[in-house]
CSV table of C-alpha atoms in Angstrom, one decimal:
chain,number,residue,atom,x,y,z
A,1229,MET,CA,110.2,86.0,101.7
A,1230,THR,CA,112.0,89.3,101.9
A,1231,ALA,CA,109.9,92.4,101.1
A,1232,GLN,CA,110.5,94.3,97.9
A,1233,ARG,CA,110.7,98.0,97.7
A,1234,ILE,CA,110.0,99.8,94.7
A,1235,THR,CA,110.4,103.7,94.7
A,1236,VAL,CA,108.0,105.7,92.6
A,1237,GLY,CA,110.0,108.8,91.8
A,1238,GLY,CA,108.8,112.5,90.8
A,1239,ASP,CA,108.3,115.6,92.9
A,1240,ARG,CA,106.8,113.4,95.8
A,1241,PRO,CA,108.5,110.2,95.7
A,1242,TYR,CA,107.3,107.1,97.7
A,1243,ASP,CA,107.8,103.5,98.4
A,1244,VAL,CA,105.7,100.4,97.5
A,1245,LEU,CA,106.7,97.6,99.6
A,1246,ILE,CA,105.7,94.2,98.2
A,1247,GLY,CA,105.8,90.9,100.4
A,1248,PRO,CA,104.2,88.9,103.3
A,1249,GLY,CA,103.4,90.8,106.3
A,1250,VAL,CA,104.1,94.2,105.2
A,1251,GLN,CA,101.1,95.6,106.6
A,1252,ALA,CA,102.6,95.4,110.0
A,1253,GLN,CA,104.7,98.3,109.0
A,1254,LEU,CA,102.0,100.8,109.0
A,1255,GLY,CA,102.8,102.2,112.4
A,1256,LEU,CA,106.2,102.7,111.2
A,1257,VAL,CA,105.1,104.5,108.0
A,1258,LEU,CA,103.0,106.8,110.0
A,1259,ASP,CA,105.1,107.5,113.0
A,1260,GLY,CA,104.5,110.9,114.7
A,1261,THR,CA,100.9,111.0,113.2
A,1262,ALA,CA,98.3,112.1,115.6
A,1263,ARG,CA,95.1,110.8,114.0
A,1264,ALA,CA,94.3,108.3,111.2
A,1265,ALA,CA,91.0,107.3,109.5
A,1266,VAL,CA,91.1,103.8,108.2
A,1267,VAL,CA,88.6,103.4,105.0
A,1268,HIS,CA,87.5,99.9,104.4
A,1269,SER,CA,84.5,97.8,103.1
A,1270,ARG,CA,82.5,95.9,105.5
A,1271,ALA,CA,84.1,92.8,103.9
A,1272,LEU,CA,87.3,93.7,105.3
A,1273,ALA,CA,86.5,94.7,108.8
A,1274,ALA,CA,89.2,92.0,110.1
A,1275,ALA,CA,91.9,93.6,108.1
A,1276,ALA,CA,91.1,97.2,109.0
A,1277,GLY,CA,90.8,96.1,112.7
A,1278,ALA,CA,94.0,94.7,112.6
A,1279,ALA,CA,95.3,98.0,111.0
A,1280,VAL,CA,93.6,100.0,113.7
A,1281,GLU,CA,95.4,98.0,116.3
A,1282,THR,CA,98.5,98.3,114.7
A,1283,LEU,CA,98.2,102.1,114.3
A,1284,GLN,CA,97.0,102.6,118.0
A,1285,GLN,CA,100.1,100.5,119.3
A,1286,ALA,CA,102.2,103.1,117.8
A,1287,GLY,CA,100.4,105.7,119.4
A,1288,ILE,CA,98.1,107.1,116.8
A,1289,ALA,CA,94.4,107.7,117.5
A,1290,ALA,CA,92.9,105.5,114.6
A,1291,GLU,CA,89.3,104.7,113.9
A,1292,ALA,CA,87.6,102.8,111.1
A,1293,VAL,CA,85.3,104.3,108.5
A,1294,VAL,CA,83.2,101.9,106.9
A,1295,VAL,CA,82.2,102.3,102.9
A,1296,PRO,CA,80.3,99.9,100.6
A,1297,ASP,CA,81.9,97.0,98.8
A,1298,GLY,CA,83.2,97.5,95.1
A,1299,GLU,CA,82.2,100.5,92.8
A,1300,ALA,CA,79.5,101.3,94.9
A,1301,ALA,CA,81.8,103.1,97.1
A,1302,LYS,CA,82.8,105.5,94.4
A,1303,THR,CA,79.9,108.1,94.6
A,1304,ALA,CA,79.7,111.5,95.9
A,1305,GLU,CA,77.3,110.5,98.5
A,1306,VAL,CA,79.7,108.0,100.2
A,1307,ALA,CA,82.4,110.6,100.0
A,1308,ALA,CA,80.1,113.3,101.8
A,1309,GLY,CA,79.4,110.6,104.3
A,1310,ALA,CA,83.2,109.8,104.7
A,1311,TRP,CA,84.1,113.5,105.1
A,1312,GLU,CA,81.6,113.9,107.8
A,1313,GLU,CA,83.2,111.3,109.5
A,1314,PHE,CA,86.5,112.9,109.2
A,1315,GLY,CA,85.2,116.0,110.7
A,1316,ARG,CA,84.0,113.9,113.8
A,1317,LEU,CA,87.1,112.5,114.1
A,1318,GLY,CA,89.0,115.9,114.0
A,1319,LEU,CA,91.3,114.9,111.0
A,1320,THR,CA,93.8,117.9,110.5
A,1321,ARG,CA,96.3,118.3,107.7
A,1322,SER,CA,99.1,116.5,109.7
A,1323,ASP,CA,96.7,113.5,109.9
A,1324,ALA,CA,96.1,110.7,107.5
A,1325,VAL,CA,93.8,108.4,105.7
A,1326,VAL,CA,94.6,104.5,105.4
A,1327,GLY,CA,92.8,102.8,102.4
A,1328,ILE,CA,92.3,99.1,103.0
A,1329,GLY,CA,90.8,97.1,100.1
A,1330,GLY,CA,90.6,96.6,96.4
A,1331,GLY,CA,90.9,99.2,93.7
A,1332,ALA,CA,87.5,100.8,94.6
A,1333,VAL,CA,88.3,101.4,98.1
A,1334,THR,CA,91.9,102.8,97.4
A,1335,ASP,CA,90.5,105.2,94.6
A,1336,LEU,CA,88.0,106.5,97.1
A,1337,ALA,CA,90.4,106.7,100.0
A,1338,GLY,CA,92.9,108.5,97.8
A,1339,PHE,CA,90.0,111.2,96.7
A,1340,LEU,CA,89.0,111.6,100.3
A,1341,ALA,CA,92.7,112.5,101.4
A,1342,ALA,CA,93.0,114.5,98.4
A,1343,THR,CA,89.9,116.6,99.2
A,1344,TRP,CA,90.1,116.8,103.0
A,1345,THR,CA,91.4,120.1,104.0
A,1346,ARG,CA,92.8,120.3,100.6
A,1347,GLY,CA,94.9,117.5,101.0
A,1348,ILE,CA,96.3,115.1,103.8
A,1349,ARG,CA,98.5,112.0,103.5
A,1350,VAL,CA,97.3,108.5,102.5
A,1351,VAL,CA,98.7,105.0,102.9
A,1352,GLN,CA,97.1,102.6,100.6
A,1353,VAL,CA,97.1,98.9,101.6
A,1354,PRO,CA,95.8,97.2,98.6
A,1355,THR,CA,94.2,93.7,99.3
A,1356,SER,CA,93.5,92.6,95.7
A,1357,LEU,CA,96.0,91.9,92.8
A,1358,LEU,CA,94.1,94.6,90.7
A,1359,ALA,CA,94.8,97.2,93.6
A,1360,MET,CA,98.3,96.0,94.2
A,1361,VAL,CA,99.5,96.5,90.6
A,1362,ASP,CA,97.3,99.3,89.5
A,1363,ALA,CA,94.8,101.3,91.5
A,1364,ALA,CA,97.0,101.7,94.8
A,1365,VAL,CA,99.9,103.0,92.9
A,1366,GLY,CA,100.3,106.0,90.9
A,1367,GLY,CA,98.5,108.8,92.8
A,1368,LYS,CA,95.2,108.7,90.6
A,1369,THR,CA,92.2,109.0,92.8
A,1370,GLY,CA,88.7,109.3,91.9
A,1371,ILE,CA,84.8,108.7,92.0
A,1372,ASN,CA,82.3,107.7,89.5
A,1373,THR,CA,79.2,109.8,88.3
A,1374,ALA,CA,76.3,109.0,86.2
A,1375,ALA,CA,78.4,110.7,83.3
A,1376,GLY,CA,81.2,108.2,83.4
A,1377,LYS,CA,84.0,106.3,85.4
A,1378,ASN,CA,86.5,108.5,87.4
A,1379,LEU,CA,85.5,111.6,85.8
A,1380,VAL,CA,85.7,113.4,89.1
A,1381,GLY,CA,89.0,113.1,90.9
A,1382,ALA,CA,92.5,114.3,91.7
A,1383,PHE,CA,96.1,113.5,91.4
A,1384,HIS,CA,97.2,112.5,94.8
A,1385,PRO,CA,100.4,110.5,95.5
A,1386,PRO,CA,100.5,108.2,98.4
A,1387,ALA,CA,103.1,108.5,101.3
A,1388,ALA,CA,103.5,104.8,101.0
A,1389,VAL,CA,101.8,101.7,99.6
A,1390,LEU,CA,101.8,98.4,101.4
A,1391,ALA,CA,101.1,95.5,98.9
A,1392,ASP,CA,101.0,92.7,101.8
A,1393,SER,CA,101.0,89.3,99.6
A,1394,ASP,CA,99.3,87.5,102.6
A,1395,ALA,CA,96.0,89.2,101.5
A,1396,LEU,CA,96.0,87.3,98.3
A,1397,ALA,CA,95.5,83.9,100.0
A,1398,ASP,CA,92.0,84.5,100.5
A,1399,LEU,CA,91.2,86.2,97.3
A,1400,PRO,CA,88.6,84.8,95.1
A,1401,GLU,CA,90.1,83.2,91.9
A,1402,ALA,CA,87.8,85.3,89.6
A,1403,GLU,CA,89.2,88.5,91.4
A,1404,PHE,CA,92.9,87.1,91.0
A,1405,ARG,CA,92.2,86.7,87.2
A,1406,SER,CA,90.8,90.0,87.1
A,1407,GLY,CA,94.2,91.6,88.5
A,1408,LEU,CA,96.0,89.6,85.7
A,1409,ALA,CA,94.4,91.6,83.1
A,1410,GLU,CA,96.4,94.7,84.4
A,1411,VAL,CA,99.7,92.6,84.8
A,1412,VAL,CA,99.4,91.3,81.2
A,1413,LYS,CA,98.7,95.0,80.0
A,1414,CYS,CA,102.1,95.9,81.5
A,1415,GLY,CA,103.8,93.1,79.6
A,1416,PHE,CA,102.2,94.1,76.3
A,1417,ILE,CA,103.3,97.8,76.6
A,1418,ALA,CA,106.7,97.6,78.2
A,1419,ASP,CA,108.0,94.3,79.9
A,1420,GLY,CA,108.2,91.1,77.7
A,1421,ARG,CA,109.3,89.0,80.7
A,1422,ILE,CA,105.8,89.4,82.2
A,1423,LEU,CA,104.4,87.8,78.8
A,1424,GLU,CA,106.8,84.8,79.2
A,1425,LEU,CA,105.9,84.1,82.7
A,1426,LEU,CA,102.2,84.3,82.0
A,1427,ALA,CA,102.6,82.0,78.8
A,1428,ALA,CA,104.5,79.5,81.1
A,1429,ASP,CA,101.9,79.6,84.0
A,1430,PRO,CA,98.8,81.3,82.9
A,1431,THR,CA,97.4,81.1,86.6
A,1432,GLY,CA,99.8,83.8,87.6
A,1433,ARG,CA,100.5,81.6,90.9
A,1434,ALA,CA,103.9,80.4,90.2
A,1435,ASP,CA,105.7,83.7,89.9
A,1436,THR,CA,102.9,86.3,91.8
A,1437,ALA,CA,105.6,88.0,93.5
A,1438,GLU,CA,107.9,88.8,90.5
A,1439,LEU,CA,104.6,89.5,88.4
A,1440,ILE,CA,103.6,92.2,90.7
A,1441,ALA,CA,106.9,93.7,91.3
A,1442,ARG,CA,107.3,93.9,87.4
A,1443,ALA,CA,103.9,95.3,86.8
A,1444,VAL,CA,104.7,97.9,89.8
A,1445,GLN,CA,107.8,98.9,88.1
A,1446,VAL,CA,106.3,99.5,84.8
A,1447,LYS,CA,103.8,101.9,86.4
A,1448,ALA,CA,106.5,103.4,88.7
A,1449,ASP,CA,108.5,104.2,85.7
A,1450,ALA,CA,105.7,106.0,83.9
A,1451,VAL,CA,104.3,107.6,86.8
A,1452,ALA,CA,107.7,109.3,87.6
A,1453,ASP,CA,108.0,110.9,84.3
A,1454,ASP,CA,104.3,111.7,83.9
A,1455,LEU,CA,102.2,112.2,87.2
A,1456,TYR,CA,99.6,114.2,85.5
A,1457,ASP,CA,98.7,111.7,82.5
A,1458,THR,CA,99.8,114.1,79.7
A,1459,GLY,CA,102.5,111.9,78.2
A,1460,ARG,CA,104.0,108.5,79.0
A,1461,ARG,CA,101.7,107.5,81.8
A,1462,GLU,CA,98.7,107.5,79.0
A,1463,PHE,CA,100.1,104.3,77.9
A,1464,LEU,CA,99.0,102.6,80.9
A,1465,ASN,CA,95.4,103.1,79.6
A,1466,TYR,CA,96.0,100.3,77.2
A,1467,GLY,CA,92.8,98.5,76.8
A,1468,HIS,CA,90.9,100.9,79.1
A,1469,THR,CA,88.8,102.9,76.6
A,1470,LEU,CA,86.7,100.1,75.7
A,1471,GLY,CA,87.1,98.5,79.0
A,1472,HIS,CA,85.7,101.5,81.0
A,1473,ALA,CA,82.7,101.8,78.3
A,1474,ILE,CA,81.9,98.2,79.1
A,1475,GLU,CA,82.2,98.8,82.7
A,1476,ARG,CA,79.7,101.8,82.6
A,1477,VAL,CA,77.2,100.0,80.0
A,1478,GLU,CA,77.1,96.9,82.4
A,1479,ASP,CA,76.6,99.0,85.5
A,1480,PHE,CA,80.0,97.9,86.7
A,1481,GLY,CA,78.4,94.4,86.8
A,1482,TRP,CA,81.7,93.3,85.1
A,1483,ARG,CA,84.9,93.1,87.0
A,1484,HIS,CA,87.4,95.8,85.9
A,1485,GLY,CA,90.1,93.4,84.7
A,1486,GLU,CA,87.4,91.4,82.7
A,1487,ALA,CA,86.4,94.6,80.8
A,1488,VAL,CA,90.0,95.4,80.3
A,1489,ALA,CA,90.8,92.0,79.1
A,1490,VAL,CA,88.3,92.8,75.9
A,1491,GLY,CA,89.7,96.2,75.6
A,1492,LEU,CA,93.0,94.6,75.3
A,1493,VAL,CA,92.0,92.3,72.4
A,1494,PHE,CA,89.9,95.3,70.8
A,1495,ALA,CA,93.1,97.6,71.0
A,1496,ALA,CA,95.2,95.0,69.5
A,1497,GLU,CA,92.8,94.5,66.7
A,1498,LEU,CA,92.5,98.0,66.1
A,1499,ALA,CA,96.2,98.4,65.8
A,1500,CYS,CA,96.3,95.6,63.5
A,1501,GLN,CA,93.5,97.2,61.2
A,1502,ALA,CA,95.7,100.4,61.2
A,1503,GLY,CA,98.8,98.5,59.8
A,1504,ARG,CA,100.6,99.2,63.1
A,1505,LEU,CA,100.7,95.8,64.8
A,1506,SER,CA,101.4,92.4,63.0
A,1507,ARG,CA,98.6,89.9,62.8
A,1508,ALA,CA,100.7,87.4,64.9
A,1509,ASP,CA,101.0,89.9,67.9
A,1510,ALA,CA,97.3,90.6,67.5
A,1511,ASP,CA,96.7,87.0,67.8
A,1512,ARG,CA,98.9,86.7,70.9
A,1513,HIS,CA,96.9,89.1,72.7
A,1514,ARG,CA,93.7,87.1,72.1
A,1515,GLU,CA,95.4,83.7,72.8
A,1516,LEU,CA,97.2,84.9,76.1
A,1517,VAL,CA,94.2,86.8,77.6
A,1518,ALA,CA,92.2,83.6,77.0
A,1519,ALA,CA,94.8,81.2,78.6
A,1520,LEU,CA,94.5,83.5,81.6
A,1521,GLY,CA,90.8,82.6,81.9
A,1522,LEU,CA,89.5,86.1,80.9
A,1523,PRO,CA,86.9,87.1,78.3
A,1524,THR,CA,88.1,88.1,74.9
A,1525,THR,CA,84.3,88.9,73.6
A,1526,TYR,CA,81.5,91.1,74.6
A,1527,ARG,CA,77.9,91.3,73.4
A,1528,GLY,CA,77.0,94.7,73.3
A,1529,ASP,CA,75.4,97.6,71.6
A,1530,TRP,CA,78.3,99.0,69.4
A,1531,ALA,CA,76.7,102.5,68.7
A,1532,GLN,CA,76.1,103.0,72.7
A,1533,LEU,CA,79.8,101.9,73.5
A,1534,GLN,CA,81.1,104.5,71.2
A,1535,SER,CA,78.9,107.4,72.6
A,1536,VAL,CA,80.3,106.3,76.2
A,1537,MET,CA,83.9,106.3,74.8
A,1538,ARG,CA,83.5,109.8,73.5
A,1539,VAL,CA,83.1,111.0,77.1
A,1540,ASP,CA,85.9,109.0,78.5
A,1541,LYS,CA,88.2,111.1,80.4
A,1542,LYS,CA,91.0,110.1,78.0
A,1543,ALA,CA,89.2,111.9,75.2
A,1544,ARG,CA,90.2,115.1,74.0
A,1545,GLY,CA,87.1,117.3,72.7
A,1546,ALA,CA,85.4,115.1,70.1
A,1547,SER,CA,88.2,113.2,69.4
A,1548,LEU,CA,88.5,109.4,70.0
A,1549,ARG,CA,91.7,108.4,71.3
A,1550,PHE,CA,93.1,105.0,71.8
A,1551,VAL,CA,96.4,103.6,73.2
A,1552,VAL,CA,97.7,101.2,70.5
A,1553,LEU,CA,100.9,99.4,69.9
A,1554,ASP,CA,103.3,99.9,67.1
A,1555,GLY,CA,104.9,96.4,68.1
A,1556,LEU,CA,105.0,94.8,71.5
A,1557,GLY,CA,106.5,97.0,73.9
A,1558,ALA,CA,106.1,100.0,71.6
A,1559,PRO,CA,102.8,101.9,72.7
A,1560,ALA,CA,101.5,105.0,70.9
A,1561,ILE,CA,98.3,107.2,70.8
A,1562,LEU,CA,96.0,106.6,67.9
A,1563,THR,CA,93.5,109.7,67.5
A,1564,ASP,CA,90.4,109.4,65.5
A,1565,PRO,CA,90.8,106.1,63.8
A,1566,ASP,CA,89.1,105.3,60.6
A,1567,GLN,CA,85.4,104.1,61.3
A,1568,ALA,CA,86.3,100.9,59.2
A,1569,TRP,CA,89.1,100.2,61.6
A,1570,LEU,CA,86.8,100.6,64.5
A,1571,ASP,CA,83.9,98.4,63.2
A,1572,ALA,CA,86.5,95.9,62.2
A,1573,ALA,CA,87.8,95.6,65.7
A,1574,TRP,CA,84.8,95.5,67.2
A,1575,ALA,CA,83.7,92.6,64.9
A,1576,ALA,CA,86.7,90.7,66.5
A,1577,VAL,CA,85.4,91.1,69.7
A,1578,ASN,CA,81.6,91.1,69.4
A,1579,GLY,CA,80.0,88.3,71.1
A,1580,ASP,CA,77.3,88.1,68.5
A,1581,ARG,CA,79.8,87.5,65.6
A,1582,ALA,CA,79.5,84.0,63.6
């Protein structure tokens, strides 16, 4: 299969390469670089080792920097340890960071690159479906704090993204399904063809390459217009306000895509309560998310979740803000919705309901 190339425009354009074996182009992407730090979790030591070898064969002095798995990597303590490693390696502004892993590692690697000497290049090599269609693309980087998810970070577009589809062969099924939440989100906000493909094959396996390319294109279009998340790019947060709150309340025990899946059903119900989305389209959210094998309900403390949502990075002052739909493919922002609408939307996803 030939690799697909999607260009993310804007002031600092870059390419996303999608296809089997594209990680082998790492040396070409960083040609002429003196040093590179390959940031990865322990579970991906083999992939990182292959990347280090590829870079060394290209004449680049590369070394691996190991970080914890999952969200445990996204802490100030881990970042501080990685900065010390960068200093030991002698990374300068003309050098680079390579992030190999899922969304947590690509978030961290991007943040490390954004902050080391006030910004060096980063090449993202996502290994999960979630990272390929979301975290590794767009230049949002960050770490978590006790106050919330991704509240510390920077906008730092990568030099390139190499989405090697070979990495998905060994991805656990639950992780693949988690990634589909971000894919179907792109279908709801912008690309109806994604919804058609997933309705025909809810596993996402029959059309994986096309689904990845379409989801990346949706994100690329938004990012090119709005790198700093003040307009169109905010629509990519569909389902994420409640989703991030669930992740934080569960201490990241829920996968990101699982939490976003519930958030999508909630947001659709909220829009329906507000008279902005038809009952049929709201029901379609629940039916399709369920068909993907993702959760549509969550049992939790509603008062606690609302408190957490108010410190979400998408909030403005004391206002609660949600991405909602005025119809499929027509996203908009709903600010300070009526409490009755919120309560009704919560009732629709509350696992305790009758």
